[in-house]
Short mmCIF file of C-alpha atoms in Angstrom, two decimals:
data_model
loop_
_atom_site.label_atom_id
_atom_site.label_comp_id
_atom_site.label_asym_id
_atom_site.label_seq_id
_atom_site.Cartn_x
_atom_site.Cartn_y
_atom_site.Cartn_z
CA UNK P 1 21.29 9.48 -119.61
CA UNK P 2 18.93 6.46 -120.41
CA UNK P 3 16.16 8.78 -118.93
CA UNK P 4 16.27 10.89 -121.83
CA UNK P 5 16.72 8.26 -124.30
CA UNK P 6 13.66 7.15 -126.45
CA UNK P 7 13.38 3.43 -125.71
CA UNK P 8 13.98 2.02 -128.44
CA UNK P 9 17.02 4.22 -129.36
CA UNK P 10 18.48 2.60 -126.00
CA UNK P 11 20.02 -0.13 -127.49
CA UNK P 12 22.51 2.50 -129.35
CA UNK P 13 22.50 4.69 -125.98
CA UNK P 14 24.67 1.69 -124.44
CA UNK P 15 28.35 1.66 -124.60
CA UNK P 16 28.61 -1.70 -122.72
CA UNK P 17 29.31 -4.43 -125.23
CA UNK P 18 28.90 -7.11 -122.66
CA UNK P 19 24.90 -6.52 -123.05
CA UNK P 20 23.56 -7.86 -126.63
CA UNK P 21 20.24 -6.16 -127.15
CA UNK P 22 18.85 -9.53 -128.03
CA UNK P 23 19.46 -11.34 -124.90
CA UNK P 24 21.30 -11.93 -121.56
CA UNK P 25 25.27 -12.08 -121.59
CA UNK P 26 26.23 -15.64 -120.28
CA UNK P 27 28.11 -16.90 -117.09
CA UNK P 28 29.14 -14.64 -114.11
CA UNK P 29 29.35 -11.28 -116.01
CA UNK P 30 25.65 -11.49 -116.52
CA UNK P 31 25.54 -11.32 -112.78
CA UNK P 32 28.72 -9.20 -111.91
CA UNK P 33 28.34 -6.56 -114.50
CA UNK P 34 24.60 -6.57 -114.47
CA UNK P 35 22.83 -3.39 -115.18
CA UNK P 36 19.18 -4.91 -116.35
CA UNK P 37 16.86 -4.29 -113.45
CA UNK P 38 15.64 -7.74 -113.52
CA UNK P 39 18.80 -8.96 -112.95
CA UNK P 40 19.98 -6.83 -110.10
CA UNK P 41 16.37 -7.37 -108.61
CA UNK P 42 16.94 -11.05 -108.48
CA UNK P 43 20.85 -10.32 -107.03
CA UNK P 44 19.21 -7.78 -104.66
CA UNK P 45 16.44 -10.79 -103.34
CA UNK P 46 18.80 -13.45 -103.00
CA UNK P 47 21.50 -11.07 -100.75
CA UNK P 48 18.34 -9.95 -98.49
CA UNK P 49 17.52 -13.89 -98.34
CA UNK P 50 20.97 -14.94 -96.87
CA UNK P 51 21.05 -11.89 -94.52
CA UNK P 52 17.42 -13.23 -93.02
CA UNK P 53 19.22 -16.76 -92.35
CA UNK P 54 22.09 -15.24 -90.78
CA UNK P 55 19.91 -12.81 -88.92
CA UNK P 56 17.54 -15.71 -87.96
CA UNK P 57 20.35 -17.93 -87.07
CA UNK P 58 21.43 -15.06 -84.25
CA UNK P 59 17.76 -14.97 -83.49
CA UNK P 60 17.51 -18.57 -82.57
CA UNK P 61 20.64 -18.49 -80.37
CA UNK P 62 18.78 -15.83 -78.33
CA UNK P 63 16.16 -17.94 -77.98
CA UNK P 64 18.34 -21.18 -77.37
CA UNK P 65 19.68 -18.85 -74.03
CA UNK P 66 16.27 -17.77 -73.02
CA UNK P 67 14.76 -21.04 -73.12
CA UNK P 68 15.06 -21.37 -69.20
CA UNK P 69 16.45 -19.28 -66.54
CA UNK P 70 19.95 -19.58 -65.74
CA UNK P 71 22.75 -19.13 -68.34
CA UNK P 72 22.85 -21.49 -71.00
CA UNK P 73 24.73 -21.19 -73.89
CA UNK P 74 26.52 -17.73 -73.94
CA UNK P 75 27.81 -14.88 -71.61
CA UNK P 76 25.73 -11.68 -71.14
CA UNK P 77 28.11 -9.82 -73.28
CA UNK P 78 27.91 -12.26 -75.99
CA UNK P 79 24.11 -12.11 -75.69
CA UNK P 80 24.38 -8.30 -76.22
CA UNK P 81 26.08 -8.63 -79.52
CA UNK P 82 23.67 -11.26 -80.59
CA UNK P 83 20.80 -8.82 -79.71
CA UNK P 84 22.55 -5.94 -81.36
CA UNK P 85 23.62 -7.74 -84.56
CA UNK P 86 20.38 -9.46 -84.88
CA UNK P 87 18.73 -5.98 -85.31
CA UNK P 88 21.30 -4.70 -87.75
CA UNK P 89 21.15 -7.53 -89.81
CA UNK P 90 17.91 -7.81 -89.98
CA UNK P 91 17.02 -4.12 -90.75
CA UNK P 92 19.86 -3.14 -92.97
CA UNK P 93 20.50 -6.32 -94.64
CA UNK P 94 17.14 -8.29 -94.84
CA UNK P 95 14.05 -6.01 -95.00
CA UNK P 96 15.65 -2.90 -96.69
CA UNK P 97 17.01 -4.95 -99.51
CA UNK P 98 14.85 -7.12 -100.09
CA UNK P 99 12.33 -4.13 -101.08
CA UNK P 100 14.77 -2.19 -103.08
CA UNK P 101 15.04 -5.88 -104.98
CA UNK P 102 11.19 -5.45 -105.10
CA UNK P 103 11.26 -2.33 -106.56
CA UNK P 104 13.81 -3.49 -109.18
CA UNK P 105 11.95 -6.24 -110.71
CA UNK P 106 8.65 -4.67 -110.60
CA UNK P 107 8.60 -1.01 -111.08
CA UNK P 108 9.81 -0.55 -114.30
CA UNK P 109 7.20 -3.48 -115.45
CA UNK P 110 5.05 -1.56 -113.66
CA UNK P 111 5.43 1.88 -115.35
CA UNK P 112 6.03 0.33 -118.96
CA UNK P 113 9.76 1.38 -118.14
CA UNK P 114 12.69 -0.25 -120.60
CA UNK P 115 14.92 -0.38 -117.64
CA UNK P 116 15.68 1.88 -114.37
CA UNK P 117 16.93 5.24 -115.05
CA UNK P 118 20.39 4.85 -113.92
CA UNK P 119 21.68 1.09 -114.85
CA UNK P 120 25.23 1.16 -113.53
CA UNK P 121 24.30 2.83 -110.73
CA UNK P 122 22.06 0.17 -109.87
CA UNK P 123 24.98 -2.02 -110.37
CA UNK P 124 27.22 -0.23 -108.04
CA UNK P 125 24.51 0.11 -105.51
CA UNK P 126 23.94 -3.06 -105.23
CA UNK P 127 27.76 -4.29 -105.00
CA UNK P 128 28.47 -1.94 -102.09
CA UNK P 129 26.10 -3.92 -99.98
CA UNK P 130 28.37 -6.96 -100.08
CA UNK P 131 31.49 -5.23 -98.48
CA UNK P 132 29.24 -3.85 -95.96
CA UNK P 133 27.46 -6.90 -95.12
CA UNK P 134 30.93 -8.73 -94.76
CA UNK P 135 32.02 -6.18 -92.33
CA UNK P 136 28.93 -6.41 -90.26
CA UNK P 137 28.56 -10.00 -89.81
CA UNK P 138 32.41 -10.14 -89.59
CA UNK P 139 32.90 -8.24 -86.96
CA UNK P 140 31.99 -10.96 -84.15
CA UNK P 141 35.60 -12.12 -85.29
CA UNK P 142 37.57 -8.57 -84.26
CA UNK P 143 38.85 -8.06 -80.59
CA UNK P 144 36.45 -7.89 -78.36
CA UNK P 145 33.55 -9.48 -80.46
CA UNK P 146 30.85 -7.46 -82.06
CA UNK P 147 29.10 -4.48 -81.33
CA UNK P 148 27.11 -4.79 -78.19
CA UNK P 149 25.16 -1.42 -77.81
CA UNK P 150 21.82 -2.28 -79.30
CA UNK P 151 20.60 -1.96 -82.58
CA UNK P 152 19.39 1.74 -81.89
CA UNK P 153 23.70 1.91 -81.07
CA UNK P 154 22.86 4.37 -78.09
CA UNK P 155 25.80 6.11 -76.37
CA UNK P 156 27.87 5.86 -74.38
CA UNK P 157 27.95 2.40 -74.87
CA UNK P 158 28.99 3.04 -78.52
CA UNK P 159 31.99 5.26 -76.93
CA UNK P 160 33.06 2.07 -74.92
CA UNK P 161 32.72 -0.44 -77.33
CA UNK P 162 36.08 -2.69 -79.28
CA UNK P 163 37.37 -1.63 -82.81
CA UNK P 164 34.20 -3.65 -84.32
CA UNK P 165 32.00 -0.54 -83.28
CA UNK P 166 34.25 1.34 -85.88
CA UNK P 167 33.45 -1.44 -88.32
CA UNK P 168 29.54 -1.20 -87.72
CA UNK P 169 29.74 2.36 -88.34
CA UNK P 170 31.35 2.10 -91.65
CA UNK P 171 29.43 -0.89 -92.86
CA UNK P 172 26.37 1.47 -91.93
CA UNK P 173 27.55 4.56 -94.06
CA UNK P 174 28.44 2.10 -97.01
CA UNK P 175 24.46 0.81 -96.78
CA UNK P 176 23.26 4.37 -96.06
CA UNK P 177 25.23 5.01 -99.51
CA UNK P 178 23.69 2.46 -101.25
CA UNK P 179 20.25 3.35 -100.18
CA UNK P 180 20.35 7.04 -101.45
CA UNK P 181 21.57 5.70 -104.77
CA UNK P 182 18.86 3.25 -104.98
CA UNK P 183 16.02 5.79 -103.85
CA UNK P 184 17.37 8.59 -106.56
CA UNK P 185 17.42 5.93 -109.23
CA UNK P 186 13.61 4.76 -108.26
CA UNK P 187 12.68 8.50 -107.89
CA UNK P 188 13.96 9.52 -111.46
CA UNK P 189 12.51 6.11 -113.00
CA UNK P 190 9.11 6.93 -111.84
CA UNK P 191 8.89 10.51 -112.48
CA UNK P 192 10.62 10.36 -115.82
CA UNK P 193 9.98 7.08 -117.70
CA UNK P 194 6.66 6.08 -117.11
CA UNK P 195 4.61 4.87 -120.52
CA UNK P 196 2.82 7.75 -122.17
CA UNK P 197 -0.73 8.19 -120.81
CA UNK P 198 0.44 6.56 -117.31
CA UNK P 199 -0.31 9.60 -114.88
CA UNK P 200 0.99 9.55 -111.27
CA UNK P 201 -3.05 9.09 -110.59
CA UNK P 202 -2.67 6.05 -112.52
CA UNK P 203 -0.03 4.21 -111.57
CA UNK P 204 0.03 1.33 -109.47
CA UNK P 205 -0.25 1.18 -105.79
CA UNK P 206 3.23 -0.46 -105.25
CA UNK P 207 5.14 1.83 -107.59
CA UNK P 208 3.27 5.03 -105.50
CA UNK P 209 4.19 3.74 -101.93
CA UNK P 210 8.12 3.24 -103.47
CA UNK P 211 8.06 6.59 -104.69
CA UNK P 212 6.98 8.30 -101.15
CA UNK P 213 9.34 5.48 -99.60
CA UNK P 214 12.39 6.67 -101.81
CA UNK P 215 12.17 10.18 -100.99
CA UNK P 216 11.63 9.28 -97.00
CA UNK P 217 15.13 7.10 -97.62
CA UNK P 218 16.94 10.35 -99.09
CA UNK P 219 15.57 12.75 -95.79
CA UNK P 220 16.44 10.16 -93.15
CA UNK P 221 19.77 8.38 -94.31
CA UNK P 222 21.85 11.39 -93.80
CA UNK P 223 20.45 11.73 -90.29
CA UNK P 224 21.63 8.39 -89.21
CA UNK P 225 24.97 9.12 -91.05
CA UNK P 226 25.60 12.40 -88.94
CA UNK P 227 24.50 10.78 -85.66
CA UNK P 228 27.53 7.67 -86.05
CA UNK P 229 29.94 10.42 -87.75
CA UNK P 230 29.57 12.02 -84.25
CA UNK P 231 30.15 8.71 -82.57
CA UNK P 232 32.95 8.35 -84.40
CA UNK P 233 34.56 11.36 -83.68
CA UNK P 234 33.50 11.32 -80.11
CA UNK P 235 35.30 7.83 -80.28
CA UNK P 236 38.75 8.85 -81.74
CA UNK P 237 39.22 12.45 -82.09
CA UNK P 238 38.50 14.03 -78.85
CA UNK P 239 34.84 15.51 -79.43
CA UNK P 240 32.06 15.48 -76.75
CA UNK P 241 28.76 15.12 -78.91
CA UNK P 242 27.62 12.29 -76.74
CA UNK P 243 30.12 12.07 -73.96
CA UNK P 244 28.79 13.76 -70.61
CA UNK P 245 32.49 13.73 -69.37
CA UNK P 246 32.95 16.49 -71.98
CA UNK P 247 29.81 18.52 -71.63
CA UNK P 248 27.99 16.24 -74.31
CA UNK P 249 24.43 14.64 -73.86
CA UNK P 250 23.48 11.17 -74.51
CA UNK P 251 20.01 11.83 -74.97
CA UNK P 252 20.50 14.19 -77.74
CA UNK P 253 22.12 10.91 -79.41
CA UNK P 254 18.77 9.65 -78.99
CA UNK P 255 17.09 12.36 -80.56
CA UNK P 256 18.79 12.33 -83.69
CA UNK P 257 18.80 8.52 -83.98
CA UNK P 258 14.80 8.70 -83.54
CA UNK P 259 14.74 11.47 -85.94
CA UNK P 260 15.90 8.66 -88.42
CA UNK P 261 14.72 5.99 -86.68
CA UNK P 262 10.99 6.58 -87.08
CA UNK P 263 10.62 7.50 -91.04
CA UNK P 264 12.62 4.37 -91.16
CA UNK P 265 9.94 2.08 -89.62
CA UNK P 266 7.81 3.44 -92.64
CA UNK P 267 10.50 2.52 -95.16
CA UNK P 268 9.97 -0.75 -93.72
CA UNK P 269 6.16 -0.98 -93.97
CA UNK P 270 5.35 1.14 -97.07
CA UNK P 271 6.30 -0.72 -99.64
CA UNK P 272 4.55 -3.70 -97.80
CA UNK P 273 1.34 -1.84 -97.82
CA UNK P 274 1.99 -1.46 -101.92
CA UNK P 275 2.36 -5.00 -102.52
CA UNK P 276 -0.69 -5.87 -100.40
CA UNK P 277 -2.67 -2.93 -102.42
CA UNK P 278 -2.25 -5.11 -105.55
CA UNK P 279 -2.57 -8.50 -104.16
CA UNK P 280 -5.98 -7.76 -102.38
CA UNK P 281 -7.89 -6.39 -105.21
CA UNK P 282 -6.62 -9.46 -107.52
CA UNK P 283 -7.89 -12.20 -105.33
CA UNK P 284 -11.19 -10.23 -104.55
CA UNK P 285 -11.39 -9.66 -108.12
CA UNK P 286 -12.58 -6.01 -107.36
CA UNK P 287 -10.78 -2.89 -108.04
CA UNK P 288 -8.70 -1.41 -104.87
CA UNK P 289 -11.47 0.40 -102.94
CA UNK P 290 -10.42 4.74 -102.54
CA UNK P 291 -7.24 4.41 -104.67
CA UNK P 292 -7.00 8.21 -104.39
CA UNK P 293 -7.36 7.78 -100.28
CA UNK P 294 -4.92 5.69 -100.21
CA UNK P 295 -2.28 7.50 -102.24
CA UNK P 296 -3.16 10.55 -99.68
CA UNK P 297 -2.82 8.28 -96.47
CA UNK P 298 0.59 7.04 -97.75
CA UNK P 299 1.93 10.57 -98.11
CA UNK P 300 0.07 11.83 -94.92
CA UNK P 301 1.70 8.76 -92.80
CA UNK P 302 5.16 9.76 -94.34
CA UNK P 303 4.78 13.36 -93.47
CA UNK P 304 3.60 12.34 -90.21
CA UNK P 305 6.60 9.64 -89.34
CA UNK P 306 8.93 13.25 -89.06
CA UNK P 307 7.06 14.75 -85.98
CA UNK P 308 6.45 11.50 -83.57
CA UNK P 309 10.00 10.38 -83.20
CA UNK P 310 10.45 11.30 -79.34
CA UNK P 311 7.73 8.80 -78.55
CA UNK P 312 10.81 6.34 -78.02
CA UNK P 313 11.97 8.59 -75.43
CA UNK P 314 9.40 9.07 -72.81
CA UNK P 315 11.43 7.78 -69.97
CA UNK P 316 14.39 10.19 -70.77
CA UNK P 317 13.19 13.00 -68.75
CA UNK P 318 11.01 14.72 -71.17
CA UNK P 319 8.88 17.61 -69.99
CA UNK P 320 5.04 16.93 -69.60
CA UNK P 321 4.27 19.45 -72.56
CA UNK P 322 6.60 17.67 -75.41
CA UNK P 323 4.95 14.11 -73.71
CA UNK P 324 1.72 14.98 -75.03
CA UNK P 325 2.97 16.53 -77.91
CA UNK P 326 4.36 13.50 -79.09
CA UNK P 327 1.46 11.22 -77.74
CA UNK P 328 -1.04 13.15 -79.62
CA UNK P 329 1.23 12.98 -83.16
CA UNK P 330 1.78 9.16 -82.69
CA UNK P 331 -1.79 8.67 -81.89
CA UNK P 332 -2.63 10.54 -85.41
CA UNK P 333 -0.41 8.74 -87.14
CA UNK P 334 -2.72 5.85 -86.54
CA UNK P 335 -5.71 7.50 -88.67
CA UNK P 336 -4.10 6.93 -92.08
CA UNK P 337 -2.87 3.40 -91.74
CA UNK P 338 -6.24 2.67 -90.50
CA UNK P 339 -7.59 4.30 -93.85
CA UNK P 340 -5.45 1.79 -95.62
CA UNK P 341 -6.47 -0.98 -93.50
CA UNK P 342 -10.28 -0.23 -94.33
CA UNK P 343 -9.84 0.03 -98.17
CA UNK P 344 -8.45 -3.32 -98.03
CA UNK P 345 -11.45 -4.78 -96.18
CA UNK P 346 -13.93 -2.63 -98.17
CA UNK P 347 -11.80 -4.10 -101.49
CA UNK P 348 -12.47 -7.85 -100.18
CA UNK P 349 -16.22 -7.01 -99.28
CA UNK P 350 -18.67 -8.65 -101.34
CA UNK P 351 -15.67 -9.63 -103.82
CA UNK P 352 -15.45 -12.77 -105.53
CA UNK P 353 -12.46 -14.00 -103.32
CA UNK P 354 -10.27 -17.03 -103.77
CA UNK P 355 -7.71 -17.84 -101.22
CA UNK P 356 -4.44 -18.71 -102.78
CA UNK P 357 -0.99 -18.16 -101.10
CA UNK P 358 -0.44 -14.64 -101.81
CA UNK P 359 -3.79 -13.83 -100.77
CA UNK P 360 -3.49 -15.72 -97.69
CA UNK P 361 -0.09 -14.07 -96.82
CA UNK P 362 -2.11 -10.50 -97.82
CA UNK P 363 -4.82 -11.51 -95.62
CA UNK P 364 -2.57 -12.83 -92.35
CA UNK P 365 -0.51 -9.47 -92.97
CA UNK P 366 -3.86 -7.49 -92.69
CA UNK P 367 -4.87 -9.15 -89.56
CA UNK P 368 -1.40 -9.59 -87.61
CA UNK P 369 -0.25 -6.00 -88.64
CA UNK P 370 -3.19 -4.75 -87.24
CA UNK P 371 -2.44 -6.36 -83.96
CA UNK P 372 0.86 -4.88 -84.07
CA UNK P 373 -0.57 -1.60 -84.76
CA UNK P 374 -2.81 -1.73 -81.92
CA UNK P 375 0.00 -2.47 -79.67
CA UNK P 376 1.83 0.43 -80.97
CA UNK P 377 -1.14 2.88 -79.88
CA UNK P 378 -1.20 1.47 -76.21
CA UNK P 379 3.17 2.32 -76.53
CA UNK P 380 2.08 5.59 -77.84
CA UNK P 381 0.24 6.63 -74.49
CA UNK P 382 3.21 8.03 -72.28
CA UNK P 383 1.65 6.62 -68.70
CA UNK P 384 1.61 3.07 -70.07
CA UNK P 385 4.80 3.25 -72.01
CA UNK P 386 6.70 4.41 -69.17
CA UNK P 387 5.62 1.21 -67.40
CA UNK P 388 6.40 -1.10 -70.70
CA UNK P 389 9.12 1.25 -71.60
CA UNK P 390 12.52 -1.68 -72.67
CA UNK P 391 10.31 -4.86 -71.87
CA UNK P 392 9.40 -7.34 -74.06
CA UNK P 393 5.88 -6.07 -74.61
CA UNK P 394 8.27 -3.39 -77.10
CA UNK P 395 9.87 -6.26 -78.63
CA UNK P 396 6.43 -8.27 -79.43
CA UNK P 397 4.85 -5.12 -80.62
CA UNK P 398 7.82 -4.06 -83.45
CA UNK P 399 7.99 -8.16 -84.51
CA UNK P 400 4.38 -7.69 -85.22
CA UNK P 401 5.09 -4.66 -87.23
CA UNK P 402 8.08 -5.74 -88.82
CA UNK P 403 7.95 -9.60 -89.19
CA UNK P 404 3.89 -10.49 -89.70
CA UNK P 405 4.13 -6.86 -91.60
CA UNK P 406 7.38 -6.32 -93.87
CA UNK P 407 7.91 -10.22 -93.81
CA UNK P 408 4.78 -11.49 -94.56
CA UNK P 409 3.79 -8.68 -97.33
CA UNK P 410 7.39 -9.44 -99.19
CA UNK P 411 6.17 -13.19 -99.02
CA UNK P 412 2.73 -12.14 -100.59
CA UNK P 413 4.46 -10.46 -103.09
CA UNK P 414 6.77 -13.44 -103.97
CA UNK P 415 4.11 -15.73 -104.38
CA UNK P 416 2.12 -13.55 -106.52
CA UNK P 417 4.94 -12.38 -108.77
CA UNK P 418 7.43 -15.60 -108.85
CA UNK P 419 5.20 -17.02 -111.85
CA UNK P 420 6.09 -13.84 -113.58
CA UNK P 421 9.99 -13.83 -112.47
CA UNK P 422 10.39 -17.88 -113.28
CA UNK P 423 7.92 -18.88 -115.92
CA UNK P 424 6.79 -21.66 -113.66
CA UNK P 425 4.09 -22.07 -110.78
CA UNK P 426 4.96 -22.85 -107.50
CA UNK P 427 3.25 -25.77 -105.69
CA UNK P 428 0.19 -24.29 -104.32
CA UNK P 429 0.08 -27.12 -101.78
CA UNK P 430 3.81 -26.21 -100.26
CA UNK P 431 2.78 -22.75 -100.33
CA UNK P 432 -0.06 -23.25 -98.25
CA UNK P 433 1.94 -24.93 -95.70
CA UNK P 434 4.53 -22.57 -95.36
CA UNK P 435 1.75 -19.98 -94.76
CA UNK P 436 0.03 -21.99 -91.91
CA UNK P 437 3.33 -22.71 -90.36
CA UNK P 438 4.61 -19.33 -90.75
CA UNK P 439 1.35 -17.81 -89.36
CA UNK P 440 1.09 -20.28 -86.54
CA UNK P 441 5.01 -20.67 -85.57
CA UNK P 442 5.24 -16.54 -85.60
CA UNK P 443 2.00 -16.23 -83.37
CA UNK P 444 3.30 -18.82 -80.85
CA UNK P 445 6.63 -17.21 -80.57
CA UNK P 446 5.85 -13.56 -80.52
CA UNK P 447 2.24 -13.53 -78.63
CA UNK P 448 3.56 -14.66 -75.07
CA UNK P 449 6.08 -11.70 -75.10
CA UNK P 450 3.03 -9.35 -74.45
CA UNK P 451 2.89 -11.13 -71.51
CA UNK P 452 6.27 -11.03 -70.43
CA UNK P 453 6.47 -7.14 -71.07
CA UNK P 454 3.35 -6.60 -69.27
CA UNK P 455 4.73 -8.64 -66.42
CA UNK P 456 7.88 -6.48 -66.24
CA UNK P 457 10.56 -8.83 -68.06
CA UNK P 458 13.34 -6.60 -69.54
CA UNK P 459 14.49 -7.03 -72.85
CA UNK P 460 18.33 -7.53 -73.73
CA UNK P 461 18.88 -9.74 -70.52
CA UNK P 462 20.36 -12.85 -70.82
CA UNK P 463 18.80 -14.14 -67.74
CA UNK P 464 15.85 -14.08 -65.82
CA UNK P 465 13.59 -14.96 -62.66
CA UNK P 466 11.70 -18.19 -62.82
CA UNK P 467 8.10 -16.51 -63.10
CA UNK P 468 9.16 -15.84 -66.51
CA UNK P 469 10.15 -19.10 -67.75
CA UNK P 470 7.04 -20.59 -69.19
CA UNK P 471 6.14 -17.98 -71.53
CA UNK P 472 10.03 -18.05 -72.64
CA UNK P 473 10.04 -21.68 -72.84
CA UNK P 474 6.97 -21.36 -75.31
CA UNK P 475 8.42 -18.61 -77.21
CA UNK P 476 11.71 -20.20 -77.89
CA UNK P 477 10.35 -23.45 -79.37
CA UNK P 478 7.91 -21.23 -81.66
CA UNK P 479 11.21 -19.40 -82.98
CA UNK P 480 12.69 -22.86 -84.22
CA UNK P 481 9.20 -23.63 -85.95
CA UNK P 482 9.14 -20.30 -87.70
CA UNK P 483 12.93 -20.06 -88.61
CA UNK P 484 12.66 -23.68 -90.18
CA UNK P 485 9.50 -22.60 -91.86
CA UNK P 486 11.49 -20.20 -94.14
CA UNK P 487 14.26 -22.76 -94.73
CA UNK P 488 11.47 -24.66 -95.86
CA UNK P 489 9.80 -21.64 -98.13
CA UNK P 490 13.31 -21.24 -100.00
CA UNK P 491 14.02 -25.04 -100.48
CA UNK P 492 11.02 -26.30 -101.67
CA UNK P 493 9.35 -23.30 -102.89
CA UNK P 494 11.64 -20.95 -104.38
CA UNK P 495 14.36 -23.32 -105.30
CA UNK P 496 11.77 -25.31 -107.83
CA UNK P 497 10.68 -22.35 -109.32
CA UNK P 498 14.06 -21.21 -110.07
CA UNK P 499 14.93 -24.51 -111.96
CA UNK P 500 12.11 -24.10 -113.65
CA UNK P 501 10.25 -27.10 -112.14
CA UNK P 502 6.42 -27.28 -111.78
CA UNK P 503 4.00 -26.40 -114.60
CA UNK P 504 4.29 -23.32 -117.16
CA UNK P 505 3.09 -20.06 -115.69
CA UNK P 506 0.47 -18.72 -117.85
CA UNK P 507 1.45 -14.77 -119.19
CA UNK P 508 -1.33 -13.90 -116.40
CA UNK P 509 -1.83 -16.53 -114.02
CA UNK P 510 -4.22 -14.53 -111.79
CA UNK P 511 -7.10 -14.00 -113.81
CA UNK P 512 -8.36 -10.88 -112.52
CA UNK P 513 -4.52 -8.90 -112.01
CA UNK P 514 -4.42 -5.53 -113.33
CA UNK P 515 -1.16 -3.97 -114.35
CA UNK P 516 1.38 -3.86 -117.31
CA UNK P 517 3.70 -6.18 -115.96
CA UNK P 518 0.79 -9.03 -117.05
CA UNK P 519 1.02 -7.87 -120.25
CA UNK P 520 4.81 -9.28 -120.84
CA UNK P 521 5.20 -13.26 -121.44
CA UNK P 522 6.23 -15.42 -118.31
CA UNK P 523 9.16 -15.73 -117.53
CA UNK P 524 9.49 -11.85 -118.22
CA UNK P 525 11.96 -11.66 -121.00
CA UNK P 526 15.29 -9.66 -120.70
CA UNK P 527 14.21 -6.82 -122.15
CA UNK P 528 10.57 -5.50 -121.95
CA UNK P 529 8.93 -2.08 -123.27
CA UNK P 530 11.71 -1.44 -125.64
CA UNK P 531 8.74 0.82 -127.15
CA UNK P 532 6.59 2.03 -124.54
CA UNK P 533 3.44 0.69 -124.35
CA UNK P 534 0.33 2.70 -125.52
CA UNK P 535 -2.34 2.87 -122.33
CA UNK P 536 -5.59 4.55 -122.64
CA UNK P 537 -5.35 8.12 -121.81
CA UNK P 538 -9.40 8.73 -121.42
CA UNK P 539 -9.65 5.83 -118.63
CA UNK P 540 -9.89 6.98 -115.47
CA UNK P 541 -7.73 4.60 -113.95
CA UNK P 542 -5.66 1.94 -115.87
CA UNK P 543 -4.61 -0.05 -112.93
CA UNK P 544 -5.32 -1.27 -109.72
#
């Protein structure tokens, strides 16, 4: 309804009296019944950081086991549970909710809207995640332990798992419903609630990338729901979709899963591109180079992501014609991604650059994400991929894209907007320490995995022969440094800001930052843009 109401009428459009129009409600009610986009954004970000820590603990257990050959700490069964749950928790519990948190906080501020379009649905979509996360993480304590089929949940392993598999499937259904509701909210907000004068081609890039991401989510989450529901009926209701004994086909599961899974990869990176497109111009003191080409490149990536799914399946007995199609399509998707990287570098070219922490993370993102992109291009070649399939080379590749990609972009965005969220400046020295600590330890952890993969070390194995020992030891040590860097970030950067400790932030702490979010005080008041801001309609582009 609020999409139709005029912003200054919105106070009267709410029948929720706990939301006093002039300020935030007090105590626990403010958070449990939150309908304010800023509060819900904060809840999402705190939830995702908690899940990042849980997923990180599982990752460290994996690395402790792999520190040296032989079985140290866990048996192979538990090892596979750890790898499966680490993947599921990081993808569905940490990365996706964090970007939804950024969207909730920033999109209404960036487009001059009073709030998200469907405030109560926004609350519901967040609180759905809590029982789902508890069910997912709690599956370790069910009979037989957590699911151990890999985060991709391939049949026929999923048909042989214990009751925790059903809990995992149910948790993913709930998380999917939450994602779809969040996406509908974002689409309606962006399309219907922009300030007068803000055409689509004047929106900030972050709003654009999220608009496209939200459409992707609505398109592919039901595909995942279908795949795991078919798994459920195979397990309990006598169907044989994926069970060869009944005439089913396990490879069909892979086709359905990756038709979801490949757009999902872009769901986790497009909002990161949006954040980097906000940060790089601000610290280069230049407009973003090639704004329109960035929008078209983002759209192209989204469309092409639907036709490349089977590059994950080159070893399943695909005909050569199919291999060639998916190989060329995958190489094609590198083009719009390269356009984005070129545009960021062109934005920095001859700009008056300064290297505050958000910019350091943005440059770190561009450098390390490009490496991850190149290894992806190598894996796109069917003959090479057949050698490297399911080795540590693949593990290295997707961690370069998702950790150094999605996570570094989130850190960049967090440092960039923290002054606006909390009203105080973070400690710049601590921020820079966090950046260098993260960048170095990340590369120490994941770079050796390329060599392990090229030498033939398969992933998801709890043990390995002696020749892989040295690189595994290096990776394990690096992983602990990387994990502690993120604990340091929370304790010594985020917490002091949340407590208001530090220098008071100006309304616009970054002199060259552009966007409506810098037109409101720091910290951003509980209610903003009750009357929509007036934009210059004649300007070619209002915001970078």
